[in-house]
Coordinates of C-alpha atoms in Angstrom, one line a residue:
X1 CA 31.6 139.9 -11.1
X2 CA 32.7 137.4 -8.7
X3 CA 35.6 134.9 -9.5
X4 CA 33.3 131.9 -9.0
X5 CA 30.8 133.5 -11.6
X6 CA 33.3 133.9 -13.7
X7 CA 34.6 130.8 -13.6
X8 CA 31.0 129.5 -14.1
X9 CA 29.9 131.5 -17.2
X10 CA 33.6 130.1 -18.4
X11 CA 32.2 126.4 -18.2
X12 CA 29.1 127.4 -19.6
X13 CA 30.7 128.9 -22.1
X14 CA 33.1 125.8 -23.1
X15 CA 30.2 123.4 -23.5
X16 CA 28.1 125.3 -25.5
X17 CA 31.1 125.7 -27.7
X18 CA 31.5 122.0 -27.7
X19 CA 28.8 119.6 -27.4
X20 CA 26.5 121.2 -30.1
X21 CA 29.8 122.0 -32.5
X22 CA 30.8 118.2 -32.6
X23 CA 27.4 117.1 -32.9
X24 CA 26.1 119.3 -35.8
X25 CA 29.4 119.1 -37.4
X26 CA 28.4 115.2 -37.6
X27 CA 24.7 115.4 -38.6
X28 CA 26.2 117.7 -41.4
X29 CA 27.5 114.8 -43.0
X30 CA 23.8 113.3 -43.3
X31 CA 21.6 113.6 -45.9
X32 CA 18.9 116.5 -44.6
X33 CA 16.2 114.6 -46.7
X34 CA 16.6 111.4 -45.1
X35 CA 13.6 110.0 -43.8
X36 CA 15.4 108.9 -41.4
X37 CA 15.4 112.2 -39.6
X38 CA 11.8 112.7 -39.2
X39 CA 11.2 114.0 -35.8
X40 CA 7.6 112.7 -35.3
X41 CA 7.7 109.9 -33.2
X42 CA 8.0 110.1 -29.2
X43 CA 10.9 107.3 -28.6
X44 CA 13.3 108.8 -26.4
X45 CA 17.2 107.8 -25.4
X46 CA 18.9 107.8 -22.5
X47 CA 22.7 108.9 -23.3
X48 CA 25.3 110.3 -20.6
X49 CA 27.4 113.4 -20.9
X50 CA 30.4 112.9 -19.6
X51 CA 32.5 115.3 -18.4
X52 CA 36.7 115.2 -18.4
X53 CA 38.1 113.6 -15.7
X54 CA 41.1 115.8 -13.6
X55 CA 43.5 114.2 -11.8
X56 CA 45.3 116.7 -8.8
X57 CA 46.8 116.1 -6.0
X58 CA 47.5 117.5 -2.7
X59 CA 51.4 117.9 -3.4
X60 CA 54.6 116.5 -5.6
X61 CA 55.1 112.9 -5.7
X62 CA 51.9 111.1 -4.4
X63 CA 50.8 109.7 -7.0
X64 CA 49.4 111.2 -9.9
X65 CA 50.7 109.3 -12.6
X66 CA 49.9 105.9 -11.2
X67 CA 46.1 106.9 -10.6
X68 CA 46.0 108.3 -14.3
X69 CA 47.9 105.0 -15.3
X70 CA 44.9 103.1 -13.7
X71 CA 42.0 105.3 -14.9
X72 CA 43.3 105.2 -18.4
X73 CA 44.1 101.4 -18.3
X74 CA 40.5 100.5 -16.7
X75 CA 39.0 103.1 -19.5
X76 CA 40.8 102.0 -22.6
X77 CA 39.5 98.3 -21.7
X78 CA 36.1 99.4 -20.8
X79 CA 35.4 101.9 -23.7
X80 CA 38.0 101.0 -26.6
X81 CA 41.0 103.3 -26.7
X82 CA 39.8 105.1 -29.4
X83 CA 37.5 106.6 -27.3
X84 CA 39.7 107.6 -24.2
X85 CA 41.5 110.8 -24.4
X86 CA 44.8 111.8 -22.2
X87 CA 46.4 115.4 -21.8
X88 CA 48.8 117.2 -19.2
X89 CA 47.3 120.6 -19.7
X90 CA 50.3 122.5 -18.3
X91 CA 53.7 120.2 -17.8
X92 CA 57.2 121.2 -16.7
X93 CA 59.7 118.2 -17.4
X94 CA 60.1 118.0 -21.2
X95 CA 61.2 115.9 -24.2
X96 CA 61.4 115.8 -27.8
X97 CA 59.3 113.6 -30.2
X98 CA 58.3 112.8 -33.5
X99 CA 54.4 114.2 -34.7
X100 CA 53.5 112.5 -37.8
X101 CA 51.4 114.2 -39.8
X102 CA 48.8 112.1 -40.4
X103 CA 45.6 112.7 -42.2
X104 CA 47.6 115.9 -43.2
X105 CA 47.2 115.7 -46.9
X106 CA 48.3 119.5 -47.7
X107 CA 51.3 119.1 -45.9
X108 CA 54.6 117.6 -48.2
X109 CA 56.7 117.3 -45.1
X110 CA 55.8 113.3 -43.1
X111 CA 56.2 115.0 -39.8
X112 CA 57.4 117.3 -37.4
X113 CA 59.3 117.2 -33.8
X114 CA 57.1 118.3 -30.8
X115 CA 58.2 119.4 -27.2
X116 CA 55.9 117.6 -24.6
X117 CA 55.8 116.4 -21.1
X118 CA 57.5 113.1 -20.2
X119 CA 54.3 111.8 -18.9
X120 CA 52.3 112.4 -22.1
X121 CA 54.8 110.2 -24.0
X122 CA 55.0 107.1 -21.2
X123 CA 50.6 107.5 -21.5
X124 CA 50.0 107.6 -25.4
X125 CA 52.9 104.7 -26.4
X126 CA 51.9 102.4 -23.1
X127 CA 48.1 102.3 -24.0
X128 CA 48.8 102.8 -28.0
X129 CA 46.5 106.4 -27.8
X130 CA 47.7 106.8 -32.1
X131 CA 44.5 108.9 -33.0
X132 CA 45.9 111.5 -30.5
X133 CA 48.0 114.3 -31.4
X134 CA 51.1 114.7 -29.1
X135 CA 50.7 118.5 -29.7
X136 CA 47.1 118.2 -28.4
X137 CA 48.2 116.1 -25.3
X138 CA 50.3 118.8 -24.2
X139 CA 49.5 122.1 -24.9
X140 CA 51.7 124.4 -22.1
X141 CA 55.0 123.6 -21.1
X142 CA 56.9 125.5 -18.7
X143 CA 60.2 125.4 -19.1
X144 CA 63.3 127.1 -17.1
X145 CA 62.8 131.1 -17.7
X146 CA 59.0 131.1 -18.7
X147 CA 57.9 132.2 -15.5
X148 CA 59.9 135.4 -15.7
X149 CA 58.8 135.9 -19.5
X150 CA 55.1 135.5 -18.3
X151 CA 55.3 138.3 -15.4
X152 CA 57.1 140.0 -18.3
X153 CA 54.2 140.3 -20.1
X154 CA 56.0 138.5 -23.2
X155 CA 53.6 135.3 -22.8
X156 CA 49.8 136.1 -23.4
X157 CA 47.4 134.7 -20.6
X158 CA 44.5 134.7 -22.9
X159 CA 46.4 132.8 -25.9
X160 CA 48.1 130.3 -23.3
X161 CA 44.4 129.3 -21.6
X162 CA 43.1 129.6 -25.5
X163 CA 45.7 127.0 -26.3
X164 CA 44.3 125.2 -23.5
X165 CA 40.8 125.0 -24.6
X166 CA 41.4 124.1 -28.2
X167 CA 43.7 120.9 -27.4
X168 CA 40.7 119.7 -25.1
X169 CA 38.5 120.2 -28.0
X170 CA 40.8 118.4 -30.4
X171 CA 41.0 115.5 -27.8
X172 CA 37.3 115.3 -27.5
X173 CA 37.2 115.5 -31.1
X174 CA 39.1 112.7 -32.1
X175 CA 38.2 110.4 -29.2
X176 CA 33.9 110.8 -29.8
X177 CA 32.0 108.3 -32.2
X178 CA 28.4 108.8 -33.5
X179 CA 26.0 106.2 -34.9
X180 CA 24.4 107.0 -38.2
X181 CA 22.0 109.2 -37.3
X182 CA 24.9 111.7 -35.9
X183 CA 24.4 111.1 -32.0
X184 CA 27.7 111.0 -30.1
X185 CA 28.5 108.0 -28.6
X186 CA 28.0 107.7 -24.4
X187 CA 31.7 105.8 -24.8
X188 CA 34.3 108.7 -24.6
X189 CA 36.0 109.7 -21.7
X190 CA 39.1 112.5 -20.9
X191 CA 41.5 112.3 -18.6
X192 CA 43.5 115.1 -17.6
X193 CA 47.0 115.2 -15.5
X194 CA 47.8 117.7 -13.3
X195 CA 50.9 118.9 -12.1
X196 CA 51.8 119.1 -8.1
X197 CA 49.4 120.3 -5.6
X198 CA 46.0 122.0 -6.6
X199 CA 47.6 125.7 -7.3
X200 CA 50.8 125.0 -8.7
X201 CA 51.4 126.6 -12.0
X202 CA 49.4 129.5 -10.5
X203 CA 51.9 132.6 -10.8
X204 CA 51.6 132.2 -14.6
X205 CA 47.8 132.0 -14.5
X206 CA 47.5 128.2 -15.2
X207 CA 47.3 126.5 -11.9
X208 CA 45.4 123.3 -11.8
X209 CA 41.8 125.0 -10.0
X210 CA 42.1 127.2 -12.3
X211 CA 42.6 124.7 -15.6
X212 CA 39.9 122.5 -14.4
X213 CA 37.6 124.8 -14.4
X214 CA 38.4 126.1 -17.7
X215 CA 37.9 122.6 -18.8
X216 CA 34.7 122.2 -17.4
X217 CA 36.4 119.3 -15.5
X218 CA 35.6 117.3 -12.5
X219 CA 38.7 116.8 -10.1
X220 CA 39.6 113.5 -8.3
X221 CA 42.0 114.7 -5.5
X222 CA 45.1 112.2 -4.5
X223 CA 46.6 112.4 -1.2
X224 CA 49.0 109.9 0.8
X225 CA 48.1 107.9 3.4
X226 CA 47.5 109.0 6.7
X227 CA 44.7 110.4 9.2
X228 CA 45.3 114.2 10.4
X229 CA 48.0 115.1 7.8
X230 CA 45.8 114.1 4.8
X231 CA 42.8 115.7 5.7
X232 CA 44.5 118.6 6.5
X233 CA 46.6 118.6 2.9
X234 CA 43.0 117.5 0.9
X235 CA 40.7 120.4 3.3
X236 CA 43.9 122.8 1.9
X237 CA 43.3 121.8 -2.1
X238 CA 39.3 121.7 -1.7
X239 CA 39.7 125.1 -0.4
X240 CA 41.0 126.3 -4.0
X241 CA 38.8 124.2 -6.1
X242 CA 36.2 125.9 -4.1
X243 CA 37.6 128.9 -5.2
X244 CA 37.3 128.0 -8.7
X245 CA 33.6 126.9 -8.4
X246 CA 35.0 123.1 -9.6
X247 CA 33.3 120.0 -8.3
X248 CA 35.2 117.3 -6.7
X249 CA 34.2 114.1 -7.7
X250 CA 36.2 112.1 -5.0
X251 CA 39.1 111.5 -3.2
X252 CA 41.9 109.0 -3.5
X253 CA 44.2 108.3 -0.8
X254 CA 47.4 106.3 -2.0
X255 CA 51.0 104.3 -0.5
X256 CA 48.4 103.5 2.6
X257 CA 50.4 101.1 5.0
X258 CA 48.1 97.4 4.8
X259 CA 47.7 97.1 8.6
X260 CA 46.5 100.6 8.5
X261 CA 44.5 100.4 5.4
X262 CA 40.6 99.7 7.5
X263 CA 41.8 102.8 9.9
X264 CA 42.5 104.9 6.9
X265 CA 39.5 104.0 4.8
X266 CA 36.8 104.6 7.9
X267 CA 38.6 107.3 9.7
X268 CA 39.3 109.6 6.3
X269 CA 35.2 108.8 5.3
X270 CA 34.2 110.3 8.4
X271 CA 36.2 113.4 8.5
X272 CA 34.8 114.1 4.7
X273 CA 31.3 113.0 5.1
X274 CA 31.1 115.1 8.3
X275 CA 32.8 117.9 7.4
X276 CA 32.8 118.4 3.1
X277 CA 29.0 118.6 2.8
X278 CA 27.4 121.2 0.8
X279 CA 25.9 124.7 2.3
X280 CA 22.3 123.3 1.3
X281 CA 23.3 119.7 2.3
X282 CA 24.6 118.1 -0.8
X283 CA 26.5 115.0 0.3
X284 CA 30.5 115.0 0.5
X285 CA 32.6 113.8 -2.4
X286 CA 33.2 109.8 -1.7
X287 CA 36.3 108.1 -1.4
X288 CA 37.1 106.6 -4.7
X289 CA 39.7 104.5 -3.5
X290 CA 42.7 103.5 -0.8
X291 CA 45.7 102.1 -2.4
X292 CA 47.9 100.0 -0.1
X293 CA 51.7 101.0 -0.6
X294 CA 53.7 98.4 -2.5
X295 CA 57.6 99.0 -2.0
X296 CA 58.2 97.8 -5.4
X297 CA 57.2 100.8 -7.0
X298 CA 59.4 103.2 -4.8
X299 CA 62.8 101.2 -6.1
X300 CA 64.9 103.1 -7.8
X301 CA 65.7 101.8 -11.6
X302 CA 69.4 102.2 -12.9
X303 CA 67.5 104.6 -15.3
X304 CA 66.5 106.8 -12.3
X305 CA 69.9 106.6 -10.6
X306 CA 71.5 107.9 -13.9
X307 CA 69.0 110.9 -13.9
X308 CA 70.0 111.6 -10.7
X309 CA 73.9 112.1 -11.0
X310 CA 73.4 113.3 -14.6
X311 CA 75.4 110.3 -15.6
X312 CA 75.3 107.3 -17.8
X313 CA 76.0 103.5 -17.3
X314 CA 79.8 102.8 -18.6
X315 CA 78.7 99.3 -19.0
X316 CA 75.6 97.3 -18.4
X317 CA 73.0 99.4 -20.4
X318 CA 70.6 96.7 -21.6
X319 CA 69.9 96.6 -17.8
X320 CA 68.8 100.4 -17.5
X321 CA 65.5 99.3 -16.3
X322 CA 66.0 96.9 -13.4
X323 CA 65.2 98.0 -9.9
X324 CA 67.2 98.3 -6.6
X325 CA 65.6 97.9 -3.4
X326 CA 67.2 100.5 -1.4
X327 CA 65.2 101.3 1.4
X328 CA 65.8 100.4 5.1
X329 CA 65.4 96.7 6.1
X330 CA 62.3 96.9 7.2
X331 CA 59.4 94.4 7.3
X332 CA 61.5 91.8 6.1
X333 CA 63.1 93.7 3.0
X334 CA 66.8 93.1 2.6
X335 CA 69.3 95.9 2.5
X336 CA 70.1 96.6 -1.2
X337 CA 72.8 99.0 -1.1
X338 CA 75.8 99.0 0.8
X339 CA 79.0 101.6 1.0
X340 CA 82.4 99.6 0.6
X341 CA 84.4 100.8 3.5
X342 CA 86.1 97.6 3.8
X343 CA 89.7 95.7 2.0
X344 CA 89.3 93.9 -1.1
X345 CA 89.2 90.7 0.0
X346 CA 86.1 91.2 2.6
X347 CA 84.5 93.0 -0.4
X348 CA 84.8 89.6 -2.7
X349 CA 83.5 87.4 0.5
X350 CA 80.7 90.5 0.6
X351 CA 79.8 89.4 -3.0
X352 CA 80.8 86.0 -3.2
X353 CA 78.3 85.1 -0.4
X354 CA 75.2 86.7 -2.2
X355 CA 72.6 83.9 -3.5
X356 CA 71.9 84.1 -6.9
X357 CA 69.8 86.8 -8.3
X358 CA 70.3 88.8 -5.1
X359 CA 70.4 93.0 -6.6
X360 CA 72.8 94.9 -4.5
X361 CA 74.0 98.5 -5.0
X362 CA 77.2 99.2 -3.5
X363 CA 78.9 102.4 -3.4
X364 CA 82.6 103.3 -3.6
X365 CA 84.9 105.8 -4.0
X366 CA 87.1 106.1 -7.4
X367 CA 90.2 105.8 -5.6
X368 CA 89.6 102.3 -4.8
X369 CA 90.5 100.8 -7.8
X370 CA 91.1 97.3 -6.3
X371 CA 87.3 97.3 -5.4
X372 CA 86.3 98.4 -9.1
X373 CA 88.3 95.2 -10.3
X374 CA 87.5 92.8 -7.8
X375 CA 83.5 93.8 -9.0
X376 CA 84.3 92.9 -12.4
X377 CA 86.2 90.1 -11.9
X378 CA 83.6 88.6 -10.1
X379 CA 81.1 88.8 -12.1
X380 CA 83.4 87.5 -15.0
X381 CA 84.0 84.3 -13.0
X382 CA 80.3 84.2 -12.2
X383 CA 79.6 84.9 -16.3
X384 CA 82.3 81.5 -16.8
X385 CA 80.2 79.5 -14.5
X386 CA 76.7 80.6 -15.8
X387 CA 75.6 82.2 -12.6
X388 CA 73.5 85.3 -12.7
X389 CA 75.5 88.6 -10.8
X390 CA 73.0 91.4 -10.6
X391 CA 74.6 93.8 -8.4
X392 CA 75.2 97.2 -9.8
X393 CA 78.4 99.6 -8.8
X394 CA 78.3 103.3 -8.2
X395 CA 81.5 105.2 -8.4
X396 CA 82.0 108.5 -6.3
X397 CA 84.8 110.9 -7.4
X398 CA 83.7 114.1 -5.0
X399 CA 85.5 114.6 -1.5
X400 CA 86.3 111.6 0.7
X401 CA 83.6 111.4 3.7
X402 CA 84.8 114.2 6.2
X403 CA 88.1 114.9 4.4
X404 CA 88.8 117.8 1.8
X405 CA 88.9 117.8 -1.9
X406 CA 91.1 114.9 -3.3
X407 CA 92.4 116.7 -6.0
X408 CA 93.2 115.2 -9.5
X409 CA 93.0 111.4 -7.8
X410 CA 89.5 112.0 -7.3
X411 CA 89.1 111.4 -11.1
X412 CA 88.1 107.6 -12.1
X413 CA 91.7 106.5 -13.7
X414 CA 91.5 106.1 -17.8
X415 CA 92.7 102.7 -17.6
X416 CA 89.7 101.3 -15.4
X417 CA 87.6 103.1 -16.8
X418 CA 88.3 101.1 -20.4
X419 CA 88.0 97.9 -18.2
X420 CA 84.3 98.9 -17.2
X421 CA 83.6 99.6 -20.9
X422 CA 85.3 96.5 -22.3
X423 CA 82.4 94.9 -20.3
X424 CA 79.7 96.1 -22.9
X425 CA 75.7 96.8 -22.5
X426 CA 75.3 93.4 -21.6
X427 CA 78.2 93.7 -18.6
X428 CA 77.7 94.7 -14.9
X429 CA 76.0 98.1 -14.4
X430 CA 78.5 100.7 -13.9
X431 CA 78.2 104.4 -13.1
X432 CA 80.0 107.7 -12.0
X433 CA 78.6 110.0 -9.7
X434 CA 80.5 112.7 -10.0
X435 CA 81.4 115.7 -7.7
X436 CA 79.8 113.2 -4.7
X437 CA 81.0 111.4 -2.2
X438 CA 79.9 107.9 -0.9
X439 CA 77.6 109.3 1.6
X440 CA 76.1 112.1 -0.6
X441 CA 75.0 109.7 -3.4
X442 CA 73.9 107.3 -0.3
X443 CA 71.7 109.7 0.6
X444 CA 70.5 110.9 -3.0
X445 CA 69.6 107.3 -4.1
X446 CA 67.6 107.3 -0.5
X447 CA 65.5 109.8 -0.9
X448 CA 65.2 110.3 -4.7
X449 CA 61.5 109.5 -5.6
X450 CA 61.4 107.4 -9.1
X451 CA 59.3 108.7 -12.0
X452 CA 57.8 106.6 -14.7
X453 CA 59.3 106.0 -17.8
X454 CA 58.2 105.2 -21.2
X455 CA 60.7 102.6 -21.6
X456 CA 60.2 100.7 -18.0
X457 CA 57.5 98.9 -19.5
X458 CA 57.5 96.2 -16.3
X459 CA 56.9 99.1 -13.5
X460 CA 54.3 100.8 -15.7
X461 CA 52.3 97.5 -15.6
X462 CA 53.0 97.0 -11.9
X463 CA 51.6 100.0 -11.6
X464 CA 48.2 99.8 -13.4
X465 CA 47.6 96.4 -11.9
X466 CA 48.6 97.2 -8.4
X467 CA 46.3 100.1 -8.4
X468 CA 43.3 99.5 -10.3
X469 CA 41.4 97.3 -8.3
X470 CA 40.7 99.4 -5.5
X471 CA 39.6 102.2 -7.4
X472 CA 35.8 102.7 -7.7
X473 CA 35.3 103.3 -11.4
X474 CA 31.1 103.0 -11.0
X475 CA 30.9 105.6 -8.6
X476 CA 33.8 108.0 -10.8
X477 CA 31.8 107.3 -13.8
X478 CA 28.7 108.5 -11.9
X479 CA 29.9 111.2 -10.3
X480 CA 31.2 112.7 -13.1
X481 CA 28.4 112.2 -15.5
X482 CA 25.1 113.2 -16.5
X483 CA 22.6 111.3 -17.9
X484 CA 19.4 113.1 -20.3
X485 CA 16.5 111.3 -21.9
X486 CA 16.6 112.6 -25.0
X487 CA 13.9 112.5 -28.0
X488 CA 14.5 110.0 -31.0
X489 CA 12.7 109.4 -34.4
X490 CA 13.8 105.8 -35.6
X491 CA 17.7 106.4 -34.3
X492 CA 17.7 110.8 -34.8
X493 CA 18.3 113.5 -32.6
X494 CA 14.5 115.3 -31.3

């Protein structure tokens, strides 16, 4: 048997398991004898099957998480969220949380802690998702050393796509409605998350082809903006859902530059229409959408910095979530971090001269003590005049810039360290990075890409208005849905 056959009689298999389950398990609770259920008159229904919705992408970091954000934002509005489900079928950054166990009335115990991915916490407390199951939201993890305890043959391929299958059908579950005649409601949708590119999670048998298609699911690939690269990323990932027999609903191409967003959109619609079309002419997935970049959402948070060094603020933690621009200066954004090569007293003019509200990170090593204090005592006299200070200080205690280890000096002194404190949560943002120097953590803010958080409430937002209105939800809805006339007698099933 070919793969794609398999594959097929897979999806085949998963809807006749489900659709006729949920809906006899609901006409069950009608009364047989109900007049009501007469089949003899001809009125008929129109009522769309839809199918779960699978976000993939052509590689890490292009935007996964803000598309989901947007489909379940535009969803949860359109449909009630009650009726939209969310799960990140296989995940690989992981957290603890509370389950309650409600509705559980055998159980004496009010709960239970549950590892998940970080994304399926941010989703279900953002949009308020409380009739869905953390367990069910994420039903694979993959932590450090599963990999070698799957090739192992310790971890069961059959139970892990099995576990799979049953938290989709617990989603579906508990986000479909029926009217009183036991018909399902046309109002439910599933969204699933993918992780990375199209065949990651592959060498333990759960890549995202391969889950899709388990699920029965329709994919939506995102790619970033571009002409040749993209299309050459996207024809890579179509090649696998291909593979997979899974249908591609329709492309979304993200962080597009605005004067190039027209050249994208036309250029990227030709390439697919000409060159994605069916063996017996069926028409090439659409794009969905082009997202025009928005800086803001690349700026680190003080949150993200921490993650980065492994490190916590010494002082200044109620501002964990506010957001440095450090990128180049570049289409007229100012440079918002800055390595303090210089003495003390050009630092203080450095700081003194930034207008109020300006957010600068600068970065020093932990052997310049007189820098530390001339930080805080700046914004101490700014604090007695009631001016804002929003510049945040990194301190590096690895290897000076082109010199060799520093020894026991490298270490931020205890008595400094106690100042920094003394400042409190509500003080200037403060933080080690240890074993770096200057130009190491430079570079690592650079380049690190920020991830959503549960608790940046403000970027989440950003995100789901930024990107929602240039997403076609119509044309997703329709082309991953299908609609049946179906026989009624005064509101029953034919």
């Amino acid at each position: 048997m070919s793969l794609n056959s398999a594959m097929y009689r897979s999806r085949v298999h998963l809807y006749l398991h489900l659709a006729p389950s949920i809906i006899c398990e609901a006409q069950s609770s009608i009364d047989p004898a109900s007049p009501s259920r007469s089949l003899s008159s001809t009125a008929t229904e129109t009522i769309r099957h839809q199918r779960p919705i699978y976000v993939a992408a052509t590689k890490q970091h292009v935007g996964k998480t803000s598309v989901s954000l947007a489909l379940v934002s535009h969803f949860t509005k359109r449909f009630g969220p009650e009726n939209v489900g969310y799960m990140k079928a296989v995940g690989q950054q992981c957290l603890r949380v509370w389950e309650e166990n409600e509705g559980d009335e055998t159980s004496e115990e009010k709960g239970h802690y549950v590892t998940i991915d970080k994304d399926v916490k941010l989703i279900r407390d953002h949009f308020r998702l409380k009739h869905l199951k953390f367990a069910d939201m994420s039903p694979v993890l993959i932590p450090r050393g599963y990999t070698k305890s799957y090739l192992d043959g310790e971890i069961d391929h059959q139970s892990q796509m099995a576990d799979i299958r049953r938290a989709y059908l617990n989603i579906v579950r508990s986000t479909s409605e029926y009217d009183q005649m036991g018909v399902r409601s046309n109002n439910s949708i599933t969204i699933c998350e993918g992780t990375g590119h199209a065949g990651v999670g592959s060498v333990v048998g759960a890549g995202n082809a391969r889950v899709a298609a388990e699920l029965g699911a329709d994919v939506v690939l995102v790619a970033n903006g571009g002409l040749g690269k993209a299309y050459d990323e996207l024809e890579l990932n179509r090649s696998l859902c291909l593979q997979y027999g899974v249908n591609i609903a329709g492309v979304i191409i993200n962080k597009v530059q605005p004067e190039k967003y027209d050249q994208t959109r036309n250029y990227l619609t030709k390439a697919i229409q000409s060159m994605w079309k069916g063996p017996n002419g069926e028409p090439a997935p659409p794009l969905l959408g082009v997202v025009p970049d928005r800086p803001y959402l690349g700026c680190p948070a003080l949150a993200d910095v921490e993650s980065t060094f492994d490190s916590v603020l010494l002082s200044g933690s109620d501002h964990r979530y506010r957001h440095y621009d450090v990128g180049s200066n570049v289409q007229g954004r100012s440079i918002g971090m800055s390595m303090v090569t210089t003495d003390l007293a050009a630092f203080l003019r450095t700081l003194q001269r930034q207008h109020e509200g300006a957010r600068t990170m600068f970065i020093c090593h932990s052997t310049r003590d007189d820098v530390i204090l001339g930080f805080l005592g700046e914004y101490r006299r700014r604090a007695r005049r009631g001016m804002p200070f929003e510049s945040a200080l990194v301190i590096c205690t690895g290897g000076d810039d082109g010199l060799d280890e520093l020894g026991e000096n490298s270490e931020l002194a205890p008595e400094v360290c106690e100042m920094i404190m003394d400042a409190g949560p509500s003080g200037p943002p403060v933080l080690v990075a240890a074993g770096r120097s200057p130009a190491e953590a430079a570079k690592e803010i650079r380049t690190m890409t920020p991830k959503f958080n549960a608790n940046d409430e403000r970027r989440v937002s950003r995100a789901t208005e930024h990107y929602e209105p240039y997403i076609d939800f119509d044309l997703l809805l329709d082309r991953t849905s299908s609609v049946t006339d179906i026989g009624r007698a005064d509101g029953a099933i034919a």
